[in-house]
């Protein structure tokens, strides 16, 4: 009889493709389940100080979440378990709520549109500034951080001379939000340079690691304070779950996000988390296959006469290729390519027979979507831009279908 030691993220025992299979399992005792059970209890036996109980009430914490949260902590190289949320956007909103009144959130112009919309709403409600930047332009991002610091310092000084207490400086100046690669433009940020610049200036840094997954990029190692995921996508991997997660570099940040989750109640259901852990087991093989397909399809798209531009960080001449090669261990499986009109893009998405025309990404099945069909997509995303989420089907079948639709 042996017992499994919990993985601490700081020193993972195994390679990531082993960890996805190995983490978050019950202790190895005779007769124990190999997989964690689905715990549906809403409340747990507890006496005395409620905060001393590991589990007391399922809105705060539940054994239904713990194995998945531990697995994510190990994979993202956090010393702490992750926090699972009811959706990626719930995790994003909780994190954005940490930006103090009077501070600034600097966010990529081409962030996932839901993150942008949530940021706008929370900024308005909470009273902080929202600044959008080209996240691939490191100098422009640093200039935006400098301007934000100056603005907050001036507001602090004005408030002090008017005898009012203030603002951002006690809880930080705000936050730099990084998405890399971005959705849907596939821009690649210089993550280490930006985390250093932001932290030197007193900003927290959050990275949305949905596209890369912890198998291709571990932002906490690159200096981020918080990582968020739409677990809905690659981590769960089968387009049958909506779920999110946040990982933190410190106990204090984890506690603040835990409070956000408990107080707003944006929690995950036990079955969804169980499905996500089951999906996670095959992340490495799914990603290997999807990436190999994506690389080949991106190369073929660049050579296609009907395609104006193809963005995929794995292409040698992609503007993000050098950076992605430095900070990622693979290029992912999302491609953005542009045709010359919205009508052509729509016709392509309607003509495919194997690819599924649908929003979302990261499942085993290949999806295709003209992004500007979403009214809320930033207007700087070209009308003819098509996002491909490349799945794990046979490459030649995928290409034949796409080529026919392009033709
Ligand atoms: C990069 C990224 N982050 C976050 C989200 C939001 O996740 P969810 O749909 O699970 O709320 C999405 C959804 O498409 C996404 O693409």
mmCIF file of C-alpha atoms and ligand atoms in Angstrom:
data_model
loop_
_atom_site.group_PDB
_atom_site.id
_atom_site.type_symbol
_atom_site.label_atom_id
_atom_site.label_comp_id
_atom_site.label_asym_id
_atom_site.label_seq_id
_atom_site.Cartn_x
_atom_site.Cartn_y
_atom_site.Cartn_z
ATOM 1 C CA UNK A 1 0.000 0.000 0.000
ATOM 2 C CA UNK A 2 1.508 3.336 -0.967
ATOM 3 C CA UNK A 3 0.095 6.804 -0.577
ATOM 4 C CA UNK A 4 0.291 9.510 -3.160
ATOM 5 C CA UNK A 5 2.045 12.626 -2.001
ATOM 6 C CA UNK A 6 0.266 15.747 -3.116
ATOM 7 C CA UNK A 7 2.150 17.451 -5.930
ATOM 8 C CA UNK A 8 3.447 20.752 -4.880
ATOM 9 C CA UNK A 9 3.695 22.893 -7.763
ATOM 10 C CA UNK A 10 6.986 24.403 -6.831
ATOM 11 C CA UNK A 11 8.711 21.069 -7.472
ATOM 12 C CA UNK A 12 6.567 18.899 -9.692
ATOM 13 C CA UNK A 13 7.849 15.352 -9.700
ATOM 14 C CA UNK A 14 6.792 14.560 -13.218
ATOM 15 C CA UNK A 15 6.789 15.981 -16.712
ATOM 16 C CA UNK A 16 3.584 17.881 -17.597
ATOM 17 C CA UNK A 17 2.294 15.118 -19.869
ATOM 18 C CA UNK A 18 2.568 12.697 -16.948
ATOM 19 C CA UNK A 19 1.119 15.199 -14.481
ATOM 20 C CA UNK A 20 -2.138 15.557 -16.427
ATOM 21 C CA UNK A 21 -2.658 11.828 -15.978
ATOM 22 C CA UNK A 22 -1.280 11.512 -12.453
ATOM 23 C CA UNK A 23 -2.467 14.523 -10.431
ATOM 24 C CA UNK A 24 -5.716 14.861 -8.529
ATOM 25 C CA UNK A 25 -6.262 11.176 -7.757
ATOM 26 C CA UNK A 26 -7.326 9.680 -4.420
ATOM 27 C CA UNK A 27 -4.642 8.230 -2.107
ATOM 28 C CA UNK A 28 -3.482 4.743 -3.168
ATOM 29 C CA UNK A 29 -5.022 2.596 -0.483
ATOM 30 C CA UNK A 30 -6.295 -0.912 -1.096
ATOM 31 C CA UNK A 31 -9.773 -0.811 -2.491
ATOM 32 C CA UNK A 32 -9.711 2.957 -3.107
ATOM 33 C CA UNK A 33 -11.201 4.441 -6.252
ATOM 34 C CA UNK A 34 -8.703 5.264 -8.981
ATOM 35 C CA UNK A 35 -10.730 8.352 -9.846
ATOM 36 C CA UNK A 36 -12.192 10.863 -7.395
ATOM 37 C CA UNK A 37 -15.917 10.315 -6.843
ATOM 38 C CA UNK A 38 -18.494 12.992 -7.651
ATOM 39 C CA UNK A 39 -19.336 14.491 -4.275
ATOM 40 C CA UNK A 40 -22.773 16.088 -4.411
ATOM 41 C CA UNK A 41 -23.046 17.135 -0.781
ATOM 42 C CA UNK A 42 -23.954 20.781 -0.237
ATOM 43 C CA UNK A 43 -22.909 20.743 3.405
ATOM 44 C CA UNK A 44 -20.349 18.907 5.541
ATOM 45 C CA UNK A 45 -20.038 17.847 9.145
ATOM 46 C CA UNK A 46 -18.289 20.611 11.046
ATOM 47 C CA UNK A 47 -18.163 21.757 14.638
ATOM 48 C CA UNK A 48 -16.640 24.790 16.335
ATOM 49 C CA UNK A 49 -14.783 27.394 14.278
ATOM 50 C CA UNK A 50 -16.224 27.080 10.778
ATOM 51 C CA UNK A 51 -13.068 28.418 9.133
ATOM 52 C CA UNK A 52 -11.072 25.567 10.662
ATOM 53 C CA UNK A 53 -13.096 22.912 8.795
ATOM 54 C CA UNK A 54 -11.596 21.874 5.452
ATOM 55 C CA UNK A 55 -15.131 21.665 4.111
ATOM 56 C CA UNK A 56 -18.178 23.289 5.684
ATOM 57 C CA UNK A 57 -20.525 24.434 2.920
ATOM 58 C CA UNK A 58 -20.205 23.737 -0.792
ATOM 59 C CA UNK A 59 -20.295 27.380 -1.889
ATOM 60 C CA UNK A 60 -16.987 27.894 -0.051
ATOM 61 C CA UNK A 61 -15.135 24.669 -0.859
ATOM 62 C CA UNK A 62 -16.077 21.094 -1.646
ATOM 63 C CA UNK A 63 -14.258 17.795 -2.247
ATOM 64 C CA UNK A 64 -15.955 17.929 -5.655
ATOM 65 C CA UNK A 65 -13.496 20.680 -6.659
ATOM 66 C CA UNK A 66 -10.321 19.822 -4.738
ATOM 67 C CA UNK A 67 -8.761 17.167 -7.034
ATOM 68 C CA UNK A 68 -9.167 19.386 -10.091
ATOM 69 C CA UNK A 69 -7.941 22.462 -8.230
ATOM 70 C CA UNK A 70 -4.862 20.563 -7.047
ATOM 71 C CA UNK A 71 -4.189 19.276 -10.550
ATOM 72 C CA UNK A 72 -4.366 22.804 -11.990
ATOM 73 C CA UNK A 73 -2.072 24.133 -9.254
ATOM 74 C CA UNK A 74 0.567 21.520 -10.131
ATOM 75 C CA UNK A 75 0.261 22.112 -13.859
ATOM 76 C CA UNK A 76 0.493 25.904 -13.591
ATOM 77 C CA UNK A 77 3.449 25.731 -11.175
ATOM 78 C CA UNK A 78 1.549 27.449 -8.389
ATOM 79 C CA UNK A 79 2.380 26.394 -4.845
ATOM 80 C CA UNK A 80 -1.369 26.609 -4.175
ATOM 81 C CA UNK A 81 -4.402 24.787 -5.506
ATOM 82 C CA UNK A 82 -6.318 26.644 -8.200
ATOM 83 C CA UNK A 83 -9.807 28.044 -7.743
ATOM 84 C CA UNK A 84 -12.486 26.644 -10.002
ATOM 85 C CA UNK A 85 -15.318 28.982 -11.113
ATOM 86 C CA UNK A 86 -18.657 28.457 -12.843
ATOM 87 C CA UNK A 87 -17.204 29.733 -16.155
ATOM 88 C CA UNK A 88 -14.092 31.337 -17.572
ATOM 89 C CA UNK A 89 -15.871 34.668 -17.502
ATOM 90 C CA UNK A 90 -16.763 34.227 -13.820
ATOM 91 C CA UNK A 91 -13.046 33.725 -13.071
ATOM 92 C CA UNK A 92 -12.168 36.741 -15.238
ATOM 93 C CA UNK A 93 -14.774 38.964 -13.542
ATOM 94 C CA UNK A 94 -13.570 37.944 -10.068
ATOM 95 C CA UNK A 95 -9.985 38.819 -11.008
ATOM 96 C CA UNK A 96 -10.921 42.143 -12.619
ATOM 97 C CA UNK A 97 -12.845 43.022 -9.448
ATOM 98 C CA UNK A 98 -9.470 43.180 -7.662
ATOM 99 C CA UNK A 99 -8.587 46.389 -9.534
ATOM 100 C CA UNK A 100 -8.950 49.207 -6.997
ATOM 101 C CA UNK A 101 -11.124 52.276 -7.431
ATOM 102 C CA UNK A 102 -8.930 55.039 -8.796
ATOM 103 C CA UNK A 103 -6.519 52.538 -10.361
ATOM 104 C CA UNK A 104 -6.178 51.338 -13.961
ATOM 105 C CA UNK A 105 -6.710 48.118 -15.864
ATOM 106 C CA UNK A 106 -4.499 47.929 -18.958
ATOM 107 C CA UNK A 107 -5.939 45.290 -21.284
ATOM 108 C CA UNK A 108 -5.242 44.111 -24.861
ATOM 109 C CA UNK A 109 -7.424 45.676 -27.549
ATOM 110 C CA UNK A 110 -7.876 42.178 -28.932
ATOM 111 C CA UNK A 111 -8.669 40.367 -25.708
ATOM 112 C CA UNK A 112 -11.456 37.855 -25.731
ATOM 113 C CA UNK A 113 -14.490 40.104 -26.262
ATOM 114 C CA UNK A 114 -16.243 38.821 -23.118
ATOM 115 C CA UNK A 115 -13.263 39.866 -20.992
ATOM 116 C CA UNK A 116 -13.370 43.327 -22.555
ATOM 117 C CA UNK A 117 -17.099 43.679 -21.963
ATOM 118 C CA UNK A 118 -16.783 42.511 -18.369
ATOM 119 C CA UNK A 119 -13.853 44.888 -17.807
ATOM 120 C CA UNK A 120 -15.866 47.832 -19.130
ATOM 121 C CA UNK A 121 -18.779 47.048 -16.838
ATOM 122 C CA UNK A 122 -16.678 46.526 -13.714
ATOM 123 C CA UNK A 123 -14.532 49.604 -14.423
ATOM 124 C CA UNK A 124 -17.669 51.725 -14.657
ATOM 125 C CA UNK A 125 -19.219 50.270 -11.511
ATOM 126 C CA UNK A 126 -16.048 50.233 -9.454
ATOM 127 C CA UNK A 127 -14.491 53.499 -10.657
ATOM 128 C CA UNK A 128 -11.196 52.591 -12.258
ATOM 129 C CA UNK A 129 -9.743 53.512 -15.661
ATOM 130 C CA UNK A 130 -9.683 51.049 -18.527
ATOM 131 C CA UNK A 131 -6.926 51.436 -21.123
ATOM 132 C CA UNK A 132 -6.683 49.209 -24.197
ATOM 133 C CA UNK A 133 -3.296 48.500 -25.801
ATOM 134 C CA UNK A 134 -1.674 46.518 -28.576
ATOM 135 C CA UNK A 135 -0.264 43.812 -26.316
ATOM 136 C CA UNK A 136 2.372 42.827 -28.881
ATOM 137 C CA UNK A 137 3.824 46.377 -28.722
ATOM 138 C CA UNK A 138 5.872 46.196 -25.507
ATOM 139 C CA UNK A 139 6.843 49.873 -25.541
ATOM 140 C CA UNK A 140 3.245 50.995 -25.955
ATOM 141 C CA UNK A 141 2.154 48.803 -23.037
ATOM 142 C CA UNK A 142 4.900 50.196 -20.803
ATOM 143 C CA UNK A 143 3.962 53.748 -21.809
ATOM 144 C CA UNK A 144 0.342 52.998 -20.860
ATOM 145 C CA UNK A 145 1.482 51.725 -17.449
ATOM 146 C CA UNK A 146 3.584 54.851 -16.922
ATOM 147 C CA UNK A 147 0.685 57.124 -17.848
ATOM 148 C CA UNK A 148 -1.592 55.197 -15.487
ATOM 149 C CA UNK A 149 0.908 55.607 -12.605
ATOM 150 C CA UNK A 150 1.166 59.336 -13.255
ATOM 151 C CA UNK A 151 -2.618 59.702 -13.386
ATOM 152 C CA UNK A 152 -3.131 57.858 -10.114
ATOM 153 C CA UNK A 153 -0.353 59.792 -8.375
ATOM 154 C CA UNK A 154 -1.920 63.098 -9.520
ATOM 155 C CA UNK A 155 -5.370 61.991 -8.330
ATOM 156 C CA UNK A 156 -3.900 60.885 -4.997
ATOM 157 C CA UNK A 157 -2.167 64.228 -4.555
ATOM 158 C CA UNK A 158 -5.350 66.161 -5.417
ATOM 159 C CA UNK A 159 -7.373 64.036 -2.988
ATOM 160 C CA UNK A 160 -4.773 64.512 -0.242
ATOM 161 C CA UNK A 161 -4.788 68.296 -0.647
ATOM 162 C CA UNK A 162 -8.614 68.254 -0.523
ATOM 163 C CA UNK A 163 -8.374 66.275 2.726
ATOM 164 C CA UNK A 164 -9.851 63.063 1.285
ATOM 165 C CA UNK A 165 -8.244 59.701 1.845
ATOM 166 C CA UNK A 166 -7.416 57.797 -1.372
ATOM 167 C CA UNK A 167 -6.943 55.327 -3.565
ATOM 168 C CA UNK A 168 -5.087 52.890 -5.714
ATOM 169 C CA UNK A 169 -1.745 52.992 -3.962
ATOM 170 C CA UNK A 170 -2.857 51.009 -0.900
ATOM 171 C CA UNK A 171 -4.006 48.048 -2.941
ATOM 172 C CA UNK A 172 -1.725 48.554 -5.931
ATOM 173 C CA UNK A 173 -2.115 50.828 -8.913
ATOM 174 C CA UNK A 174 -4.156 48.353 -10.855
ATOM 175 C CA UNK A 175 -3.573 45.474 -13.198
ATOM 176 C CA UNK A 176 -2.016 44.568 -16.502
ATOM 177 C CA UNK A 177 -4.115 41.985 -18.320
ATOM 178 C CA UNK A 178 -2.264 39.803 -20.794
ATOM 179 C CA UNK A 179 -3.742 37.420 -23.282
ATOM 180 C CA UNK A 180 -1.075 35.625 -25.290
ATOM 181 C CA UNK A 181 -1.746 34.527 -27.924
ATOM 182 C CA UNK A 182 -4.739 36.850 -28.199
ATOM 183 C CA UNK A 183 -8.216 35.773 -29.202
ATOM 184 C CA UNK A 184 -8.803 35.972 -32.139
ATOM 185 C CA UNK A 185 -5.823 37.871 -33.631
ATOM 186 C CA UNK A 186 -3.103 35.495 -32.367
ATOM 187 C CA UNK A 187 -0.798 38.331 -31.299
ATOM 188 C CA UNK A 188 1.983 37.235 -28.980
ATOM 189 C CA UNK A 189 2.983 39.417 -26.010
ATOM 190 C CA UNK A 190 6.508 39.544 -24.591
ATOM 191 C CA UNK A 191 5.264 38.087 -21.301
ATOM 192 C CA UNK A 192 8.509 38.220 -19.249
ATOM 193 C CA UNK A 193 9.265 41.817 -20.303
ATOM 194 C CA UNK A 194 5.721 42.951 -19.535
ATOM 195 C CA UNK A 195 5.458 41.208 -16.160
ATOM 196 C CA UNK A 196 8.759 42.771 -15.073
ATOM 197 C CA UNK A 197 7.734 46.255 -16.220
ATOM 198 C CA UNK A 198 4.301 45.999 -14.597
ATOM 199 C CA UNK A 199 5.520 44.668 -11.283
ATOM 200 C CA UNK A 200 8.310 47.286 -11.113
ATOM 201 C CA UNK A 201 5.589 49.901 -11.412
ATOM 202 C CA UNK A 202 3.268 48.369 -8.797
ATOM 203 C CA UNK A 203 0.716 46.657 -11.066
ATOM 204 C CA UNK A 204 -0.577 43.131 -10.645
ATOM 205 C CA UNK A 205 -0.286 40.978 -13.758
ATOM 206 C CA UNK A 206 -2.900 38.486 -14.922
ATOM 207 C CA UNK A 207 -2.453 36.179 -17.899
ATOM 208 C CA UNK A 208 -5.370 34.483 -19.634
ATOM 209 C CA UNK A 209 -3.692 31.191 -20.506
ATOM 210 C CA UNK A 210 -6.679 29.608 -22.245
ATOM 211 C CA UNK A 211 -5.101 29.352 -25.717
ATOM 212 C CA UNK A 212 -1.729 28.026 -24.555
ATOM 213 C CA UNK A 213 -2.799 25.787 -21.651
ATOM 214 C CA UNK A 214 -0.246 25.042 -18.908
ATOM 215 C CA UNK A 215 1.314 22.448 -21.182
ATOM 216 C CA UNK A 216 2.604 25.136 -23.544
ATOM 217 C CA UNK A 217 3.082 28.144 -21.244
ATOM 218 C CA UNK A 218 3.303 28.618 -17.461
ATOM 219 C CA UNK A 219 2.810 32.358 -16.855
ATOM 220 C CA UNK A 220 3.559 32.211 -13.116
ATOM 221 C CA UNK A 221 7.110 31.158 -14.105
ATOM 222 C CA UNK A 222 7.199 34.204 -16.399
ATOM 223 C CA UNK A 223 6.366 36.597 -13.538
ATOM 224 C CA UNK A 224 2.548 36.735 -13.565
ATOM 225 C CA UNK A 225 0.605 37.035 -10.297
ATOM 226 C CA UNK A 226 -2.600 35.424 -11.528
ATOM 227 C CA UNK A 227 -3.492 33.019 -14.335
ATOM 228 C CA UNK A 228 -7.043 32.538 -15.583
ATOM 229 C CA UNK A 229 -8.524 29.840 -17.779
ATOM 230 C CA UNK A 230 -11.659 29.134 -19.648
ATOM 231 C CA UNK A 231 -11.634 25.465 -18.617
ATOM 232 C CA UNK A 232 -14.478 25.113 -21.121
ATOM 233 C CA UNK A 233 -11.822 25.005 -23.848
ATOM 234 C CA UNK A 234 -8.695 22.776 -23.950
ATOM 235 C CA UNK A 235 -8.570 21.713 -20.315
ATOM 236 C CA UNK A 236 -11.980 20.033 -20.426
ATOM 237 C CA UNK A 237 -11.554 19.518 -24.160
ATOM 238 C CA UNK A 238 -14.836 17.992 -25.346
ATOM 239 C CA UNK A 239 -17.220 20.954 -25.740
ATOM 240 C CA UNK A 240 -19.514 19.566 -23.062
ATOM 241 C CA UNK A 241 -18.639 21.712 -20.022
ATOM 242 C CA UNK A 242 -18.633 25.431 -19.177
ATOM 243 C CA UNK A 243 -16.118 26.130 -16.431
ATOM 244 C CA UNK A 244 -13.326 28.498 -15.425
ATOM 245 C CA UNK A 245 -10.360 28.676 -13.091
ATOM 246 C CA UNK A 246 -7.866 31.076 -11.530
ATOM 247 C CA UNK A 247 -4.399 30.330 -10.176
ATOM 248 C CA UNK A 248 -2.372 32.653 -7.964
ATOM 249 C CA UNK A 249 1.218 33.233 -6.940
ATOM 250 C CA UNK A 250 0.354 34.158 -3.335
ATOM 251 C CA UNK A 251 -1.889 33.072 -0.491
ATOM 252 C CA UNK A 252 -3.179 36.635 -0.166
ATOM 253 C CA UNK A 253 -4.374 36.798 -3.778
ATOM 254 C CA UNK A 254 -5.906 33.342 -3.506
ATOM 255 C CA UNK A 255 -7.838 34.436 -0.418
ATOM 256 C CA UNK A 256 -9.116 37.573 -2.117
ATOM 257 C CA UNK A 257 -10.327 35.566 -5.117
ATOM 258 C CA UNK A 258 -11.765 32.882 -2.867
ATOM 259 C CA UNK A 259 -13.794 35.586 -1.125
ATOM 260 C CA UNK A 260 -14.991 36.930 -4.495
ATOM 261 C CA UNK A 261 -16.090 33.428 -5.504
ATOM 262 C CA UNK A 262 -17.821 32.665 -2.196
ATOM 263 C CA UNK A 263 -19.553 36.024 -1.914
ATOM 264 C CA UNK A 264 -20.750 36.307 -5.516
ATOM 265 C CA UNK A 265 -21.535 32.605 -5.686
ATOM 266 C CA UNK A 266 -20.133 32.031 -9.187
ATOM 267 C CA UNK A 267 -19.401 28.415 -8.398
ATOM 268 C CA UNK A 268 -18.987 25.264 -10.432
ATOM 269 C CA UNK A 269 -21.202 22.189 -10.334
ATOM 270 C CA UNK A 270 -19.637 18.900 -9.125
ATOM 271 C CA UNK A 271 -20.398 17.027 -12.348
ATOM 272 C CA UNK A 272 -18.829 19.700 -14.553
ATOM 273 C CA UNK A 273 -15.637 19.621 -12.502
ATOM 274 C CA UNK A 274 -15.525 15.826 -12.664
ATOM 275 C CA UNK A 275 -15.890 15.981 -16.451
ATOM 276 C CA UNK A 276 -13.143 18.597 -16.660
ATOM 277 C CA UNK A 277 -10.751 16.403 -14.678
ATOM 278 C CA UNK A 278 -11.574 13.489 -16.920
ATOM 279 C CA UNK A 279 -10.921 15.649 -19.968
ATOM 280 C CA UNK A 280 -7.642 16.886 -18.505
ATOM 281 C CA UNK A 281 -6.262 13.332 -18.504
ATOM 282 C CA UNK A 282 -5.918 13.412 -22.291
ATOM 283 C CA UNK A 283 -4.833 17.040 -22.667
ATOM 284 C CA UNK A 284 -1.286 16.197 -23.731
ATOM 285 C CA UNK A 285 -2.253 13.779 -26.490
ATOM 286 C CA UNK A 286 -5.113 15.967 -27.701
ATOM 287 C CA UNK A 287 -2.867 18.985 -27.866
ATOM 288 C CA UNK A 288 -0.046 17.130 -29.634
ATOM 289 C CA UNK A 289 -2.365 15.986 -32.366
ATOM 290 C CA UNK A 290 -4.261 19.278 -32.675
ATOM 291 C CA UNK A 291 -1.011 21.274 -32.876
ATOM 292 C CA UNK A 292 0.437 19.034 -35.564
ATOM 293 C CA UNK A 293 -2.772 19.457 -37.569
ATOM 294 C CA UNK A 294 -2.750 23.225 -36.995
ATOM 295 C CA UNK A 295 0.850 23.650 -38.134
ATOM 296 C CA UNK A 296 0.172 21.800 -41.395
ATOM 297 C CA UNK A 297 -3.100 23.625 -42.057
ATOM 298 C CA UNK A 298 -1.547 27.041 -41.340
ATOM 299 C CA UNK A 299 1.275 26.300 -43.796
ATOM 300 C CA UNK A 300 -1.187 25.216 -46.470
ATOM 301 C CA UNK A 301 -3.356 28.303 -45.889
ATOM 302 C CA UNK A 302 -0.388 30.644 -46.431
ATOM 303 C CA UNK A 303 0.134 29.050 -49.832
ATOM 304 C CA UNK A 304 -3.551 29.323 -50.824
ATOM 305 C CA UNK A 305 -4.399 32.005 -53.377
ATOM 306 C CA UNK A 306 -7.734 32.853 -51.733
ATOM 307 C CA UNK A 307 -6.193 33.688 -48.364
ATOM 308 C CA UNK A 308 -5.052 37.256 -47.664
ATOM 309 C CA UNK A 309 -3.219 36.592 -44.371
ATOM 310 C CA UNK A 310 -2.686 33.686 -41.997
ATOM 311 C CA UNK A 311 -1.750 34.215 -38.353
ATOM 312 C CA UNK A 312 -0.362 31.239 -36.459
ATOM 313 C CA UNK A 313 2.654 31.594 -34.142
ATOM 314 C CA UNK A 314 4.105 28.352 -35.491
ATOM 315 C CA UNK A 315 4.670 29.894 -38.938
ATOM 316 C CA UNK A 316 8.319 30.906 -39.287
ATOM 317 C CA UNK A 317 7.432 34.347 -40.656
ATOM 318 C CA UNK A 318 4.609 35.052 -38.178
ATOM 319 C CA UNK A 319 5.277 38.292 -36.224
ATOM 320 C CA UNK A 320 4.831 36.326 -32.966
ATOM 321 C CA UNK A 321 7.003 33.343 -33.902
ATOM 322 C CA UNK A 322 10.252 34.373 -32.186
ATOM 323 C CA UNK A 323 8.547 35.346 -28.928
ATOM 324 C CA UNK A 324 6.349 32.283 -28.875
ATOM 325 C CA UNK A 325 9.421 30.097 -29.437
ATOM 326 C CA UNK A 326 11.077 31.718 -26.388
ATOM 327 C CA UNK A 327 8.239 31.556 -23.905
ATOM 328 C CA UNK A 328 6.063 28.670 -25.086
ATOM 329 C CA UNK A 329 6.825 25.009 -25.654
ATOM 330 C CA UNK A 330 4.404 24.763 -28.583
ATOM 331 C CA UNK A 331 2.284 27.043 -30.735
ATOM 332 C CA UNK A 332 -1.213 25.822 -29.928
ATOM 333 C CA UNK A 333 -3.986 24.867 -32.296
ATOM 334 C CA UNK A 334 -5.825 28.104 -33.102
ATOM 335 C CA UNK A 335 -5.350 29.760 -36.492
ATOM 336 C CA UNK A 336 -6.722 33.089 -37.710
ATOM 337 C CA UNK A 337 -6.844 33.616 -41.442
ATOM 338 C CA UNK A 338 -8.371 36.411 -43.461
ATOM 339 C CA UNK A 339 -10.184 36.406 -46.766
ATOM 340 C CA UNK A 340 -11.003 39.634 -48.538
ATOM 341 C CA UNK A 341 -14.671 40.086 -47.620
ATOM 342 C CA UNK A 342 -17.118 39.235 -44.842
ATOM 343 C CA UNK A 343 -19.360 37.551 -47.438
ATOM 344 C CA UNK A 344 -16.593 35.190 -48.523
ATOM 345 C CA UNK A 345 -15.779 34.347 -44.914
ATOM 346 C CA UNK A 346 -19.428 33.600 -44.173
ATOM 347 C CA UNK A 347 -19.704 31.460 -47.308
ATOM 348 C CA UNK A 348 -16.646 29.417 -46.256
ATOM 349 C CA UNK A 349 -18.070 28.770 -42.786
ATOM 350 C CA UNK A 350 -21.339 27.674 -44.429
ATOM 351 C CA UNK A 351 -19.678 25.455 -47.035
ATOM 352 C CA UNK A 352 -17.660 23.175 -44.734
ATOM 353 C CA UNK A 353 -18.987 19.684 -44.082
ATOM 354 C CA UNK A 354 -16.485 18.262 -41.579
ATOM 355 C CA UNK A 355 -15.506 21.434 -39.685
ATOM 356 C CA UNK A 356 -18.347 22.590 -37.468
ATOM 357 C CA UNK A 357 -19.430 26.216 -37.846
ATOM 358 C CA UNK A 358 -19.663 27.203 -34.187
ATOM 359 C CA UNK A 359 -18.179 29.547 -31.655
ATOM 360 C CA UNK A 360 -15.798 28.379 -28.892
ATOM 361 C CA UNK A 361 -12.591 26.396 -29.264
ATOM 362 C CA UNK A 362 -10.365 23.784 -27.708
ATOM 363 C CA UNK A 363 -12.556 20.701 -28.186
ATOM 364 C CA UNK A 364 -11.594 17.525 -30.019
ATOM 365 C CA UNK A 365 -13.732 18.578 -32.992
ATOM 366 C CA UNK A 366 -12.562 21.272 -35.400
ATOM 367 C CA UNK A 367 -14.572 24.511 -35.334
ATOM 368 C CA UNK A 368 -14.704 27.411 -37.771
ATOM 369 C CA UNK A 369 -16.095 30.903 -37.211
ATOM 370 C CA UNK A 370 -16.111 34.353 -38.790
ATOM 371 C CA UNK A 371 -15.439 36.391 -35.697
ATOM 372 C CA UNK A 372 -17.035 39.674 -36.727
ATOM 373 C CA UNK A 373 -20.439 37.969 -36.767
ATOM 374 C CA UNK A 374 -20.315 38.827 -33.026
ATOM 375 C CA UNK A 375 -21.498 42.466 -32.832
ATOM 376 C CA UNK A 376 -19.255 42.960 -29.784
ATOM 377 C CA UNK A 377 -16.031 41.862 -31.506
ATOM 378 C CA UNK A 378 -13.585 44.824 -31.717
ATOM 379 C CA UNK A 379 -13.879 46.660 -35.043
ATOM 380 C CA UNK A 380 -10.123 46.314 -35.574
ATOM 381 C CA UNK A 381 -10.649 42.588 -36.156
ATOM 382 C CA UNK A 382 -10.968 42.285 -39.974
ATOM 383 C CA UNK A 383 -14.470 41.543 -41.311
ATOM 384 C CA UNK A 384 -13.066 38.622 -43.286
ATOM 385 C CA UNK A 385 -11.176 37.018 -40.373
ATOM 386 C CA UNK A 386 -11.948 33.358 -39.780
ATOM 387 C CA UNK A 387 -10.864 31.661 -36.560
ATOM 388 C CA UNK A 388 -10.113 27.965 -36.737
ATOM 389 C CA UNK A 389 -9.989 25.779 -33.663
ATOM 390 C CA UNK A 390 -8.154 22.815 -35.088
ATOM 391 C CA UNK A 391 -9.192 19.498 -33.603
ATOM 392 C CA UNK A 392 -7.831 15.979 -33.652
ATOM 393 C CA UNK A 393 -9.446 14.570 -36.795
ATOM 394 C CA UNK A 394 -7.427 13.236 -39.714
ATOM 395 C CA UNK A 395 -5.371 16.056 -41.247
ATOM 396 C CA UNK A 396 -6.143 15.218 -44.878
ATOM 397 C CA UNK A 397 -9.878 15.051 -44.182
ATOM 398 C CA UNK A 398 -9.720 18.459 -42.500
ATOM 399 C CA UNK A 399 -7.698 20.007 -45.304
ATOM 400 C CA UNK A 400 -9.835 18.526 -48.074
ATOM 401 C CA UNK A 401 -12.965 19.975 -46.458
ATOM 402 C CA UNK A 402 -11.452 23.413 -45.870
ATOM 403 C CA UNK A 403 -9.859 23.566 -49.306
ATOM 404 C CA UNK A 404 -13.170 22.704 -50.954
ATOM 405 C CA UNK A 405 -14.933 25.416 -48.926
ATOM 406 C CA UNK A 406 -12.220 27.944 -49.852
ATOM 407 C CA UNK A 407 -12.516 27.021 -53.500
HETATM 408 C C1 LIG B 1 -9.416 33.383 -24.219
HETATM 409 C C2 LIG B 1 -10.733 33.200 -23.524
HETATM 410 N N1 LIG B 1 -10.834 33.510 -22.225
HETATM 411 C C3 LIG B 1 -12.000 33.376 -21.574
HETATM 412 C C4 LIG B 1 -13.146 32.942 -22.194
HETATM 413 C C5 LIG B 1 -14.445 32.847 -21.431
HETATM 414 O O1 LIG B 1 -14.658 31.552 -20.996
HETATM 415 P P1 LIG B 1 -16.112 30.910 -20.746
HETATM 416 O O2 LIG B 1 -16.813 30.873 -22.052
HETATM 417 O O3 LIG B 1 -15.762 29.572 -20.166
HETATM 418 O O4 LIG B 1 -16.806 31.781 -19.762
HETATM 419 C C6 LIG B 1 -13.081 32.589 -23.542
HETATM 420 C C7 LIG B 1 -14.296 32.113 -24.247
HETATM 421 O O5 LIG B 1 -14.345 32.014 -25.437
HETATM 422 C C8 LIG B 1 -11.839 32.726 -24.227
HETATM 423 O O6 LIG B 1 -11.716 32.434 -25.532
#
